[in-house]
């Protein structure tokens, strides 16, 4: 049977866009043999057509006007790889209105404006594919949509921002300060020139929203999800975590909180060193998924870069060519995002204290008044210097609601014997 021929247009010809064109050129025979489809790139938009890009496009394909791509009569699929949420929205919306399937790697666009985009997708019966938008080369969306189609997700936790994972690893292994580790990540090209969205947690936060959408068929409201980053992580936190058998990782958690709510949160957490996620180092990403039938599953790989991300884009192109249904919210209205204060984990809490009699009793009775009990208590006692001052104490609590912990911490701050704002981390147990 003759191969299907599909003409595509790209908006964005940077790291990922060039990667897609290179793979389509280099692996054309393999792709055609496996999928029965030959893709031809007919139009590509970029800001500067004179820029050197280490690849040659067909004559007349390059343009600076995205409308030349979207409105080109021969372009059947539009691949949006420019990033951002304004012009990129126009690109995607215009393509969908013309009934053209869209393939994108733009997590920020889908997380922030998914409602409008998926409404247009449904209205114009033009699917949207976005495998590349979450964890680059890890086929997590395909896994959730296809391989795990028969399972409910009872717990999903992932390391889905390589920049933060690299910084935390360098702080852990080389003892670098947060600032030095960030500087190194930028010098090595692992962090963007403006790394704000990585380190404040929102890059992972956007991806967690998409994982929630795929897993539970609703579009989570970004403002109701919880996101914090790694800027506040101190070297001393990491050292103490390691001593206690934990690693500190930026973890995104997506799981049911009740029959009607889904917990969606991203933050630096304590992860038991025995858990596979604690062993994910460098710029790698990984997702641990627990399905009600399949049990535990773990997917690991490169979350960014031209090759991995372009691989995901091309998998979507092949799906689109086979008319597989893109994502449409199939359960709209059935879930909302869980109130973060109602979500429960154990916590590691650390506070600076005065060295005077009765300090521990005051602090522990304050916790117990709030109904929080401990599984461990630690102080900086050095057995070889029993007379040294005790100036900080740390606790690992049993599970409690975040709202209760926050109230407890507020109360601790007002105790005379407490000399710093207590810091806390969630201790992840990865259960359902
Ligand atoms: N890089 C990764 O590893 C990775 C991984 C997963 C997802 N993604 C996502 O993939 C998308 C692309 O990322 P990237 O790293 O490839 O970005 P990039 O290297 O910055 O490339 C962006 C491209 O868009 C073009 N562009 C920007 N504004 C434009 C406009 N108004 N009209 C036409 N072209 C315009 C730029 O043109 P010029 O080249 O002329 O400046 C450039 O070619 C983003 O949504 C990103 O979040 C990237």
Coordinates of N, CA and C in Angstrom, one line a residue, residues 17-173:
X17 N 12.1 23.0 17.0 CA 11.7 23.1 15.6 C 12.8 22.5 14.7
X18 N 14.0 23.0 14.9 CA 15.1 22.4 14.1 C 15.3 20.9 14.3
X19 N 15.1 20.5 15.6 CA 15.2 19.1 15.9 C 14.2 18.3 15.2
X20 N 13.0 18.8 15.1 CA 11.9 18.1 14.4 C 12.3 17.9 12.9
X21 N 12.7 19.0 12.3 CA 13.1 18.9 10.8 C 14.2 18.0 10.6
X22 N 15.2 18.0 11.5 CA 16.4 17.1 11.3 C 15.9 15.7 11.4
X23 N 15.1 15.3 12.4 CA 14.7 13.9 12.5 C 13.8 13.5 11.3
X24 N 12.9 14.5 10.9 CA 12.1 14.1 9.8 C 13.0 13.8 8.5
X25 N 14.1 14.6 8.4 CA 15.0 14.3 7.3 C 15.8 13.0 7.5
X26 N 16.4 12.9 8.7 CA 17.3 11.8 8.9 C 16.6 10.5 9.0
X27 N 15.4 10.5 9.6 CA 14.7 9.2 9.8 C 13.5 9.0 8.9
X28 N 13.5 9.7 7.8 CA 12.3 9.7 6.9 C 11.9 8.2 6.6
X29 N 12.9 7.4 6.2 CA 12.6 6.1 5.8 C 12.1 5.2 6.9
X30 N 12.7 5.4 8.1 CA 12.2 4.6 9.3 C 10.8 5.0 9.6
X31 N 10.5 6.3 9.6 CA 9.2 6.8 10.0 C 8.2 6.3 9.0
X32 N 8.5 6.3 7.7 CA 7.6 5.9 6.7 C 7.3 4.4 6.8
X33 N 8.4 3.6 7.0 CA 8.3 2.2 7.1 C 7.4 1.8 8.3
X34 N 7.6 2.5 9.4 CA 6.9 2.1 10.6 C 5.4 2.6 10.6
X35 N 5.2 3.8 10.1 CA 3.9 4.4 10.2 C 3.1 4.5 8.9
X36 N 3.8 4.3 7.8 CA 3.1 4.4 6.5 C 2.9 5.9 6.2
X37 N 3.6 6.8 6.8 CA 3.3 8.2 6.5 C 4.6 8.9 6.1
X38 N 4.6 9.7 5.1 CA 5.7 10.6 4.7 C 5.3 12.0 5.0
X39 N 6.1 12.7 5.8 CA 5.8 14.1 6.2 C 6.7 15.0 5.3
X40 N 6.1 16.1 4.9 CA 6.8 17.1 4.1 C 6.6 18.4 4.8
X41 N 7.7 19.1 5.1 CA 7.7 20.4 5.7 C 7.6 21.4 4.6
X42 N 6.4 22.1 4.6 CA 6.3 23.1 3.4 C 6.4 24.5 3.8
X43 N 6.2 24.9 5.1 CA 6.4 26.3 5.5 C 6.8 26.3 7.0
X44 N 7.8 27.2 7.3 CA 8.3 27.3 8.6 C 8.4 28.8 9.0
X45 N 7.8 29.2 10.1 CA 7.9 30.6 10.6 C 9.0 30.7 11.7
X46 N 9.7 31.8 11.6 CA 10.7 32.1 12.7 C 10.8 33.6 12.7
X47 N 11.5 34.2 13.7 CA 11.7 35.6 13.7 C 12.7 36.1 12.7
X48 N 13.8 35.4 12.6 CA 14.9 35.9 11.8 C 15.3 34.8 10.8
X49 N 14.9 35.0 9.5 CA 15.2 33.9 8.5 C 16.7 33.9 8.2
X50 N 17.5 34.9 8.5 CA 18.9 35.0 8.2 C 19.8 34.2 9.2
X51 N 19.2 33.9 10.3 CA 20.0 33.2 11.4 C 20.5 31.9 10.9
X52 N 21.8 31.6 11.2 CA 22.4 30.3 10.9 C 21.8 29.2 11.7
X53 N 21.3 28.1 11.1 CA 20.6 27.1 11.9 C 21.1 25.6 11.6
X54 N 22.1 25.4 10.9 CA 22.7 24.1 10.7 C 21.7 23.1 10.1
X55 N 20.8 23.6 9.2 CA 19.9 22.8 8.5 C 19.4 23.6 7.3
X56 N 19.1 22.9 6.2 CA 18.6 23.7 5.0 C 17.1 23.3 4.8
X57 N 16.4 24.4 4.7 CA 14.9 24.2 4.4 C 14.7 24.3 2.9
X58 N 13.6 23.7 2.4 CA 13.3 23.8 1.0 C 13.2 25.3 0.6
X59 N 13.5 25.7 -0.6 CA 13.4 27.1 -1.1 C 12.0 27.6 -0.9
X60 N 11.9 28.8 -0.3 CA 10.6 29.4 -0.1 C 9.8 29.0 1.1
X61 N 10.4 28.0 1.9 CA 9.7 27.5 3.1 C 9.7 28.5 4.2
X62 N 10.9 29.2 4.4 CA 11.0 30.1 5.5 C 10.2 31.4 5.4
X63 N 9.6 31.8 6.5 CA 8.9 33.1 6.6 C 9.0 33.6 8.0
X64 N 8.7 35.0 8.1 CA 8.7 35.5 9.4 C 7.2 35.7 9.9
X65 N 6.3 35.4 9.1 CA 4.9 35.6 9.4 C 4.2 34.3 9.6
X66 N 3.8 34.0 10.9 CA 3.1 32.7 11.3 C 1.9 32.5 10.4
X67 N 1.2 33.6 10.0 CA 0.0 33.4 9.2 C 0.3 32.7 7.9
X68 N 1.5 32.9 7.3 CA 1.8 32.2 6.1 C 1.8 30.7 6.3
X69 N 2.1 30.3 7.5 CA 2.2 28.8 7.8 C 0.7 28.3 8.0
X70 N 0.0 29.0 8.9 CA -1.3 28.5 9.3 C -2.3 28.5 8.1
X71 N -2.2 29.6 7.4 CA -3.2 29.8 6.3 C -2.7 29.1 4.9
X72 N -1.5 28.6 4.9 CA -1.0 28.0 3.7 C -2.0 26.9 3.3
X73 N -2.4 26.9 2.0 CA -3.5 26.0 1.6 C -3.0 24.5 1.7
X74 N -1.7 24.3 1.5 CA -1.2 22.9 1.5 C -0.9 22.4 2.9
X75 N -0.8 23.3 3.9 CA -0.4 22.8 5.3 C -1.6 22.1 5.9
X76 N -1.4 20.8 6.2 CA -2.5 20.1 6.8 C -2.4 20.1 8.4
X77 N -1.2 20.0 8.9 CA -1.0 20.0 10.4 C -0.2 21.2 10.7
X78 N -0.5 21.9 11.8 CA 0.3 23.0 12.3 C 1.1 22.6 13.5
X79 N 2.4 22.7 13.5 CA 3.2 22.4 14.7 C 3.7 23.7 15.3
X80 N 3.2 24.0 16.6 CA 3.5 25.2 17.2 C 4.7 25.0 18.2
X81 N 5.8 25.6 17.9 CA 7.0 25.4 18.7 C 7.7 26.7 18.9
X82 N 6.9 27.8 19.2 CA 7.5 29.1 19.4 C 7.5 29.5 20.9
X83 N 6.7 28.9 21.7 CA 6.6 29.2 23.1 C 5.8 30.5 23.3
X84 N 5.5 30.8 24.6 CA 4.7 32.0 25.0 C 3.3 31.7 25.0
X85 N 2.5 32.6 25.4 CA 1.0 32.4 25.5 C 0.2 33.4 24.7
X86 N 0.8 34.3 24.1 CA 0.0 35.3 23.4 C -0.1 35.0 21.9
X87 N 1.0 35.3 21.2 CA 1.0 34.9 19.7 C 0.8 33.4 19.5
X88 N 1.4 32.6 20.4 CA 1.2 31.2 20.3 C -0.3 30.8 20.4
X89 N -1.0 31.5 21.2 CA -2.5 31.3 21.3 C -3.1 31.6 19.9
X90 N -2.7 32.7 19.3 CA -3.3 33.1 18.0 C -3.0 32.0 17.0
X91 N -1.8 31.5 17.0 CA -1.4 30.5 16.0 C -2.3 29.3 16.2
X92 N -2.4 28.8 17.4 CA -3.1 27.5 17.7 C -4.6 27.7 17.4
X93 N -5.1 28.8 17.9 CA -6.6 29.1 17.7 C -6.9 29.2 16.2
X94 N -6.0 29.9 15.4 CA -6.3 30.1 14.0 C -6.3 28.8 13.3
X95 N -5.3 27.9 13.6 CA -5.2 26.6 13.0 C -6.4 25.8 13.3
X96 N -6.8 25.8 14.6 CA -8.0 24.9 14.9 C -9.3 25.4 14.2
X97 N -9.4 26.8 14.1 CA -10.6 27.3 13.4 C -10.6 26.9 12.0
X98 N -9.4 26.6 11.4 CA -9.4 26.1 10.0 C -9.5 24.6 10.0
X99 N -9.7 24.0 11.1 CA -9.9 22.5 11.2 C -8.6 21.8 11.1
X100 N -7.4 22.5 11.3 CA -6.2 21.8 11.1 C -5.7 21.2 12.5
X101 N -5.3 20.0 12.6 CA -4.8 19.5 13.9 C -3.5 20.2 14.3
X102 N -3.4 20.4 15.6 CA -2.2 21.1 16.1 C -1.4 20.2 17.0
X103 N -0.1 20.3 16.8 CA 0.9 19.6 17.7 C 1.7 20.7 18.3
X104 N 1.8 20.6 19.7 CA 2.5 21.7 20.4 C 3.3 21.1 21.5
X105 N 4.4 21.8 21.9 CA 5.2 21.5 23.1 C 5.0 22.5 24.2
X106 N 4.0 23.3 24.1 CA 3.8 24.5 24.9 C 3.0 24.3 26.1
X107 N 3.6 23.9 27.2 CA 2.9 23.6 28.4 C 2.2 24.8 29.0
X108 N 2.9 26.0 28.9 CA 2.4 27.2 29.6 C 1.1 27.6 28.8
X109 N 1.1 27.5 27.5 CA -0.1 27.8 26.7 C -1.3 27.0 27.1
X110 N -1.1 25.6 27.2 CA -2.2 24.7 27.4 C -2.7 24.8 28.9
X111 N -1.7 25.0 29.8 CA -2.1 25.1 31.2 C -2.9 26.4 31.5
X112 N -2.4 27.5 30.8 CA -3.1 28.8 31.1 C -4.3 29.0 30.3
X113 N -4.3 28.5 29.0 CA -5.4 28.8 28.1 C -6.1 27.6 27.5
X114 N -5.9 26.4 28.2 CA -6.4 25.2 27.7 C -7.9 25.2 27.5
X115 N -8.6 25.9 28.4 CA -10.1 25.9 28.3 C -10.6 26.4 26.9
X116 N -10.0 27.6 26.5 CA -10.3 28.1 25.2 C -9.9 27.2 24.1
X117 N -8.6 26.7 24.2 CA -8.1 25.9 23.1 C -8.9 24.6 22.9
X118 N -9.2 23.9 24.0 CA -9.9 22.6 23.9 C -11.3 22.9 23.4
X119 N -11.9 24.0 23.8 CA -13.3 24.3 23.3 C -13.2 24.5 21.8
X120 N -12.2 25.2 21.3 CA -12.1 25.4 19.8 C -11.8 24.0 19.1
X121 N -11.0 23.2 19.8 CA -10.6 21.9 19.3 C -11.9 21.1 19.1
X122 N -12.8 21.1 20.1 CA -14.0 20.4 20.0 C -15.0 20.9 18.9
X123 N -15.1 22.3 19.0 CA -16.0 23.0 18.1 C -15.6 22.7 16.6
X124 N -14.3 22.7 16.3 CA -13.9 22.5 14.9 C -13.4 21.1 14.6
X125 N -13.6 20.2 15.6 CA -13.2 18.8 15.4 C -11.8 18.7 14.9
X126 N -10.9 19.5 15.5 CA -9.5 19.5 15.1 C -8.7 19.1 16.4
X127 N -8.1 18.0 16.5 CA -7.4 17.6 17.7 C -6.1 18.4 18.0
X128 N -5.8 18.4 19.3 CA -4.6 19.0 19.8 C -3.7 17.9 20.5
X129 N -2.5 17.9 20.1 CA -1.6 16.9 20.6 C -0.4 17.6 21.4
X130 N 0.0 17.0 22.5 CA 1.0 17.8 23.3 C 1.9 16.9 24.1
X131 N 2.3 15.8 23.5 CA 3.2 14.9 24.2 C 4.5 15.6 24.6
X132 N 5.0 16.5 23.7 CA 6.3 17.2 24.0 C 6.2 18.2 25.1
X133 N 5.0 18.5 25.6 CA 4.9 19.6 26.6 C 5.2 19.1 28.0
X134 N 5.1 17.8 28.2 CA 5.4 17.2 29.5 C 6.5 16.2 29.5
X135 N 7.6 16.6 30.1 CA 8.8 15.6 30.3 C 9.4 15.2 28.9
X136 N 9.4 16.1 28.0 CA 10.2 15.9 26.7 C 10.1 14.5 26.1
X137 N 11.1 13.7 26.2 CA 11.2 12.4 25.6 C 10.5 11.3 26.3
X138 N 9.9 11.6 27.5 CA 9.3 10.5 28.2 C 7.8 10.4 27.7
X139 N 7.4 9.3 27.2 CA 6.0 9.2 26.6 C 4.9 9.1 27.7
X140 N 4.9 10.1 28.6 CA 4.0 10.0 29.7 C 2.5 10.2 29.3
X141 N 2.3 11.1 28.4 CA 0.9 11.4 28.0 C 0.4 10.2 27.2
X142 N 1.2 9.7 26.3 CA 0.8 8.5 25.5 C 0.5 7.3 26.5
X143 N 1.4 7.2 27.5 CA 1.2 6.1 28.5 C -0.1 6.2 29.2
X144 N -0.4 7.4 29.7 CA -1.6 7.6 30.4 C -2.9 7.4 29.5
X145 N -2.8 8.0 28.3 CA -3.9 7.9 27.4 C -4.2 6.6 26.8
X146 N -3.1 5.9 26.5 CA -3.2 4.6 25.8 C -2.9 3.4 26.6
X147 N -1.7 3.3 27.1 CA -1.3 2.1 27.8 C -2.1 1.9 29.1
X148 N -2.4 3.0 29.8 CA -3.2 2.9 31.0 C -4.6 3.3 30.9
X149 N -5.2 3.2 29.6 CA -6.5 3.6 29.4 C -7.5 2.9 30.3
X150 N -7.2 1.6 30.8 CA -8.1 0.9 31.6 C -8.0 1.1 33.1
X151 N -7.1 2.0 33.4 CA -6.8 2.2 34.9 C -7.1 3.6 35.3
X152 N -7.6 3.7 36.6 CA -7.7 5.0 37.2 C -6.3 5.2 37.9
X153 N -5.9 6.5 37.8 CA -4.6 6.9 38.4 C -4.9 7.1 39.9
X154 N -4.2 6.3 40.7 CA -4.4 6.5 42.2 C -3.3 7.3 42.8
X155 N -2.2 7.4 42.1 CA -1.1 8.3 42.6 C -0.2 8.5 41.4
X156 N 0.2 9.8 41.2 CA 1.2 10.1 40.2 C 2.2 11.1 40.8
X157 N 3.4 10.8 40.8 CA 4.4 11.8 41.3 C 5.6 11.8 40.4
X158 N 6.1 13.0 40.1 CA 7.1 13.1 39.1 C 8.2 14.2 39.4
X159 N 9.3 14.0 38.8 CA 10.4 15.0 38.7 C 10.3 15.5 37.3
X160 N 9.7 16.6 37.0 CA 9.4 17.0 35.7 C 10.0 18.4 35.3
X161 N 11.0 18.8 36.1 CA 11.8 19.9 35.7 C 13.3 19.6 35.9
X162 N 14.0 19.4 34.8 CA 15.4 19.0 34.8 C 16.3 20.0 35.4
X163 N 16.0 21.3 35.2 CA 16.9 22.4 35.7 C 16.9 22.3 37.3
X164 N 15.8 22.2 37.9 CA 15.7 22.2 39.3 C 16.4 20.9 39.8
X165 N 16.2 19.8 39.1 CA 16.8 18.6 39.6 C 18.3 18.6 39.5
X166 N 18.8 19.3 38.5 CA 20.2 19.4 38.4 C 20.8 20.3 39.5
X167 N 20.1 21.4 39.8 CA 20.6 22.3 40.8 C 20.6 21.6 42.2
X168 N 19.5 20.9 42.5 CA 19.4 20.2 43.8 C 20.5 19.1 43.9
X169 N 20.7 18.4 42.8 CA 21.8 17.4 42.8 C 23.1 18.0 43.1
X170 N 23.4 19.1 42.4 CA 24.8 19.7 42.6 C 24.9 20.3 44.1
X171 N 23.8 20.7 44.6 CA 23.8 21.2 46.0 C 24.1 19.9 46.9
X172 N 23.5 18.8 46.6 CA 23.7 17.6 47.4 C 25.0 17.0 47.2
X173 N 25.5 16.8 46.0 CA 26.7 16.0 45.7 C 28.0 16.9 45.9

